[in-house]
């Protein structure tokens, strides 16, 4: 934090933010929409009925994995641009200094498209899919499990329960996703810093060889710290929206 602040001032912390903000609505709609509909298909009960007849954890897991799998393709280009911008550490353009490679998210998207073709925008998408499919299953299992545990039979969970269960669901999901998150980000930066990986497995093997197994825990603390508030609010919004419009 101190280094980012000294080198790039407060603005450094907001690098690559506009794209995730624009994408979050789309990505979460796909995730929660697919999850709810998959659960509806599997259990043939609506959201309201599910309080009285809770679905099995297997169904929750499968519906979460389906949501995770499909949202990964919507997330991939936005996430790629975020990672490319976050890894660009030059200070903001000053007169006389060389211009940074990407001037902003739109410029970054256009440059990737020109330099690497439309498929370039999906670089790292496979690693992202591997990261998100099982860990979003874990996400919904943790959430539903905790809500069930702390809610009297047949009732809706209270706001406090939703906030805490959502927060822990985020942590459980991020803790399990961090190893593949490290690999995903490396694949997205592939070729830019001279390293070229032959695939996800090659990236894993060479990262472990060079840095040891600890490499899989990079960013674990920051991911978990961020996960609690973000997912507490996400699930509270989800529950409220379903109650109003469900
Ligand atoms: C699966 N994975 C852990 C990557 C994300 C799970 C939580 C998703 C949420 N939008 C967030 O950004 O925290």
PDB file of N, CA and C in Angstrom, residues 26-66:
ATOM      1  N   UNK A  26     -23.867  -6.926 -14.842  1.00  0.00           N
ATOM      2  CA  UNK A  26     -24.078  -7.973 -15.851  1.00  0.00           C
ATOM      3  C   UNK A  26     -23.658  -9.334 -15.288  1.00  0.00           C
ATOM      4  N   UNK A  27     -22.452  -9.379 -14.712  1.00  0.00           N
ATOM      5  CA  UNK A  27     -21.895 -10.652 -14.253  1.00  0.00           C
ATOM      6  C   UNK A  27     -22.741 -11.239 -13.108  1.00  0.00           C
ATOM      7  N   UNK A  28     -23.140 -10.382 -12.149  1.00  0.00           N
ATOM      8  CA  UNK A  28     -23.949 -10.892 -11.038  1.00  0.00           C
ATOM      9  C   UNK A  28     -25.350 -11.290 -11.485  1.00  0.00           C
ATOM     10  N   UNK A  29     -25.893 -10.606 -12.502  1.00  0.00           N
ATOM     11  CA  UNK A  29     -27.210 -11.015 -13.010  1.00  0.00           C
ATOM     12  C   UNK A  29     -27.123 -12.398 -13.616  1.00  0.00           C
ATOM     13  N   UNK A  30     -26.066 -12.642 -14.366  1.00  0.00           N
ATOM     14  CA  UNK A  30     -25.902 -13.966 -14.969  1.00  0.00           C
ATOM     15  C   UNK A  30     -25.728 -15.003 -13.855  1.00  0.00           C
ATOM     16  N   UNK A  31     -24.839 -14.719 -12.901  1.00  0.00           N
ATOM     17  CA  UNK A  31     -24.575 -15.680 -11.828  1.00  0.00           C
ATOM     18  C   UNK A  31     -25.837 -16.014 -11.033  1.00  0.00           C
ATOM     19  N   UNK A  32     -26.488 -14.979 -10.496  1.00  0.00           N
ATOM     20  CA  UNK A  32     -27.651 -15.236  -9.634  1.00  0.00           C
ATOM     21  C   UNK A  32     -28.865 -15.693 -10.445  1.00  0.00           C
ATOM     22  N   UNK A  33     -28.982 -15.201 -11.675  1.00  0.00           N
ATOM     23  CA  UNK A  33     -30.086 -15.623 -12.541  1.00  0.00           C
ATOM     24  C   UNK A  33     -29.968 -17.092 -12.904  1.00  0.00           C
ATOM     25  N   UNK A  34     -28.785 -17.498 -13.318  1.00  0.00           N
ATOM     26  CA  UNK A  34     -28.589 -18.905 -13.691  1.00  0.00           C
ATOM     27  C   UNK A  34     -28.731 -19.790 -12.450  1.00  0.00           C
ATOM     28  N   UNK A  35     -28.156 -19.357 -11.333  1.00  0.00           N
ATOM     29  CA  UNK A  35     -28.252 -20.135 -10.092  1.00  0.00           C
ATOM     30  C   UNK A  35     -29.721 -20.368  -9.712  1.00  0.00           C
ATOM     31  N   UNK A  36     -30.512 -19.285  -9.657  1.00  0.00           N
ATOM     32  CA  UNK A  36     -31.917 -19.425  -9.235  1.00  0.00           C
ATOM     33  C   UNK A  36     -32.696 -20.310 -10.190  1.00  0.00           C
ATOM     34  N   UNK A  37     -32.464 -20.108 -11.499  1.00  0.00           N
ATOM     35  CA  UNK A  37     -33.219 -20.891 -12.477  1.00  0.00           C
ATOM     36  C   UNK A  37     -32.790 -22.351 -12.501  1.00  0.00           C
ATOM     37  N   UNK A  38     -31.504 -22.596 -12.305  1.00  0.00           N
ATOM     38  CA  UNK A  38     -31.022 -23.981 -12.265  1.00  0.00           C
ATOM     39  C   UNK A  38     -31.629 -24.688 -11.047  1.00  0.00           C
ATOM     40  N   UNK A  39     -31.710 -23.963  -9.934  1.00  0.00           N
ATOM     41  CA  UNK A  39     -32.281 -24.554  -8.721  1.00  0.00           C
ATOM     42  C   UNK A  39     -33.781 -24.828  -8.902  1.00  0.00           C
ATOM     43  N   UNK A  40     -34.429 -23.929  -9.616  1.00  0.00           N
ATOM     44  CA  UNK A  40     -35.847 -24.095  -9.927  1.00  0.00           C
ATOM     45  C   UNK A  40     -36.064 -25.352 -10.767  1.00  0.00           C
ATOM     46  N   UNK A  41     -35.201 -25.539 -11.746  1.00  0.00           N
ATOM     47  CA  UNK A  41     -35.283 -26.724 -12.609  1.00  0.00           C
ATOM     48  C   UNK A  41     -35.033 -28.002 -11.817  1.00  0.00           C
ATOM     49  N   UNK A  42     -34.010 -27.950 -10.949  1.00  0.00           N
ATOM     50  CA  UNK A  42     -33.608 -29.151 -10.220  1.00  0.00           C
ATOM     51  C   UNK A  42     -34.607 -29.542  -9.139  1.00  0.00           C
ATOM     52  N   UNK A  43     -35.185 -28.513  -8.462  1.00  0.00           N
ATOM     53  CA  UNK A  43     -35.998 -28.836  -7.292  1.00  0.00           C
ATOM     54  C   UNK A  43     -37.492 -28.630  -7.524  1.00  0.00           C
ATOM     55  N   UNK A  44     -37.843 -27.920  -8.624  1.00  0.00           N
ATOM     56  CA  UNK A  44     -39.245 -27.609  -8.925  1.00  0.00           C
ATOM     57  C   UNK A  44     -39.952 -26.879  -7.776  1.00  0.00           C
ATOM     58  N   UNK A  45     -39.179 -26.037  -7.031  1.00  0.00           N
ATOM     59  CA  UNK A  45     -39.806 -25.198  -5.995  1.00  0.00           C
ATOM     60  C   UNK A  45     -39.349 -23.754  -6.207  1.00  0.00           C
ATOM     61  N   UNK A  46     -40.217 -22.788  -5.942  1.00  0.00           N
ATOM     62  CA  UNK A  46     -39.844 -21.380  -6.106  1.00  0.00           C
ATOM     63  C   UNK A  46     -39.014 -20.936  -4.899  1.00  0.00           C
ATOM     64  N   UNK A  47     -38.469 -19.727  -4.993  1.00  0.00           N
ATOM     65  CA  UNK A  47     -37.638 -19.191  -3.911  1.00  0.00           C
ATOM     66  C   UNK A  47     -38.412 -19.167  -2.580  1.00  0.00           C
ATOM     67  N   UNK A  48     -39.685 -18.763  -2.637  1.00  0.00           N
ATOM     68  CA  UNK A  48     -40.506 -18.671  -1.421  1.00  0.00           C
ATOM     69  C   UNK A  48     -40.760 -20.065  -0.823  1.00  0.00           C
ATOM     70  N   UNK A  49     -41.111 -21.011  -1.683  1.00  0.00           N
ATOM     71  CA  UNK A  49     -41.414 -22.372  -1.209  1.00  0.00           C
ATOM     72  C   UNK A  49     -40.197 -23.057  -0.614  1.00  0.00           C
ATOM     73  N   UNK A  50     -39.020 -22.606  -1.080  1.00  0.00           N
ATOM     74  CA  UNK A  50     -37.794 -23.278  -0.644  1.00  0.00           C
ATOM     75  C   UNK A  50     -37.516 -23.127   0.858  1.00  0.00           C
ATOM     76  N   UNK A  51     -38.090 -22.118   1.475  1.00  0.00           N
ATOM     77  CA  UNK A  51     -37.891 -21.961   2.917  1.00  0.00           C
ATOM     78  C   UNK A  51     -38.530 -23.131   3.664  1.00  0.00           C
ATOM     79  N   UNK A  52     -39.693 -23.560   3.187  1.00  0.00           N
ATOM     80  CA  UNK A  52     -40.384 -24.675   3.838  1.00  0.00           C
ATOM     81  C   UNK A  52     -39.778 -26.028   3.417  1.00  0.00           C
ATOM     82  N   UNK A  53     -39.370 -26.096   2.158  1.00  0.00           N
ATOM     83  CA  UNK A  53     -38.795 -27.358   1.647  1.00  0.00           C
ATOM     84  C   UNK A  53     -37.375 -27.072   1.164  1.00  0.00           C
ATOM     85  N   UNK A  54     -36.393 -27.039   2.053  1.00  0.00           N
ATOM     86  CA  UNK A  54     -35.052 -26.659   1.609  1.00  0.00           C
ATOM     87  C   UNK A  54     -34.484 -27.660   0.589  1.00  0.00           C
ATOM     88  N   UNK A  55     -33.828 -27.149  -0.475  1.00  0.00           N
ATOM     89  CA  UNK A  55     -33.240 -28.051  -1.464  1.00  0.00           C
ATOM     90  C   UNK A  55     -32.029 -28.784  -0.878  1.00  0.00           C
ATOM     91  N   UNK A  56     -31.646 -29.881  -1.505  1.00  0.00           N
ATOM     92  CA  UNK A  56     -30.490 -30.623  -0.992  1.00  0.00           C
ATOM     93  C   UNK A  56     -29.206 -29.856  -1.321  1.00  0.00           C
ATOM     94  N   UNK A  57     -28.139 -30.128  -0.555  1.00  0.00           N
ATOM     95  CA  UNK A  57     -26.867 -29.438  -0.792  1.00  0.00           C
ATOM     96  C   UNK A  57     -26.291 -29.801  -2.151  1.00  0.00           C
ATOM     97  N   UNK A  58     -26.598 -30.993  -2.623  1.00  0.00           N
ATOM     98  CA  UNK A  58     -26.117 -31.414  -3.947  1.00  0.00           C
ATOM     99  C   UNK A  58     -26.730 -30.512  -5.020  1.00  0.00           C
ATOM    100  N   UNK A  59     -28.029 -30.248  -4.893  1.00  0.00           N
ATOM    101  CA  UNK A  59     -28.697 -29.387  -5.870  1.00  0.00           C
ATOM    102  C   UNK A  59     -28.166 -27.965  -5.792  1.00  0.00           C
ATOM    103  N   UNK A  60     -27.938 -27.482  -4.583  1.00  0.00           N
ATOM    104  CA  UNK A  60     -27.405 -26.122  -4.418  1.00  0.00           C
ATOM    105  C   UNK A  60     -26.027 -26.032  -5.068  1.00  0.00           C
ATOM    106  N   UNK A  61     -25.212 -27.046  -4.818  1.00  0.00           N
ATOM    107  CA  UNK A  61     -23.857 -27.063  -5.377  1.00  0.00           C
ATOM    108  C   UNK A  61     -23.904 -27.071  -6.906  1.00  0.00           C
ATOM    109  N   UNK A  62     -24.730 -27.949  -7.465  1.00  0.00           N
ATOM    110  CA  UNK A  62     -24.820 -28.054  -8.932  1.00  0.00           C
ATOM    111  C   UNK A  62     -25.319 -26.749  -9.554  1.00  0.00           C
ATOM    112  N   UNK A  63     -26.323 -26.148  -8.936  1.00  0.00           N
ATOM    113  CA  UNK A  63     -26.853 -24.886  -9.466  1.00  0.00           C
ATOM    114  C   UNK A  63     -25.783 -23.788  -9.379  1.00  0.00           C
ATOM    115  N   UNK A  64     -25.029 -23.757  -8.286  1.00  0.00           N
ATOM    116  CA  UNK A  64     -23.952 -22.768  -8.105  1.00  0.00           C
ATOM    117  C   UNK A  64     -22.851 -22.964  -9.139  1.00  0.00           C
ATOM    118  N   UNK A  65     -22.496 -24.218  -9.393  1.00  0.00           N
ATOM    119  CA  UNK A  65     -21.445 -24.504 -10.385  1.00  0.00           C
ATOM    120  C   UNK A  65     -21.897 -24.058 -11.777  1.00  0.00           C
ATOM    121  N   UNK A  66     -23.168 -24.292 -12.096  1.00  0.00           N
ATOM    122  CA  UNK A  66     -23.677 -23.894 -13.411  1.00  0.00           C
ATOM    123  C   UNK A  66     -23.609 -22.373 -13.548  1.00  0.00           C
TER     124      UNK A  66
END
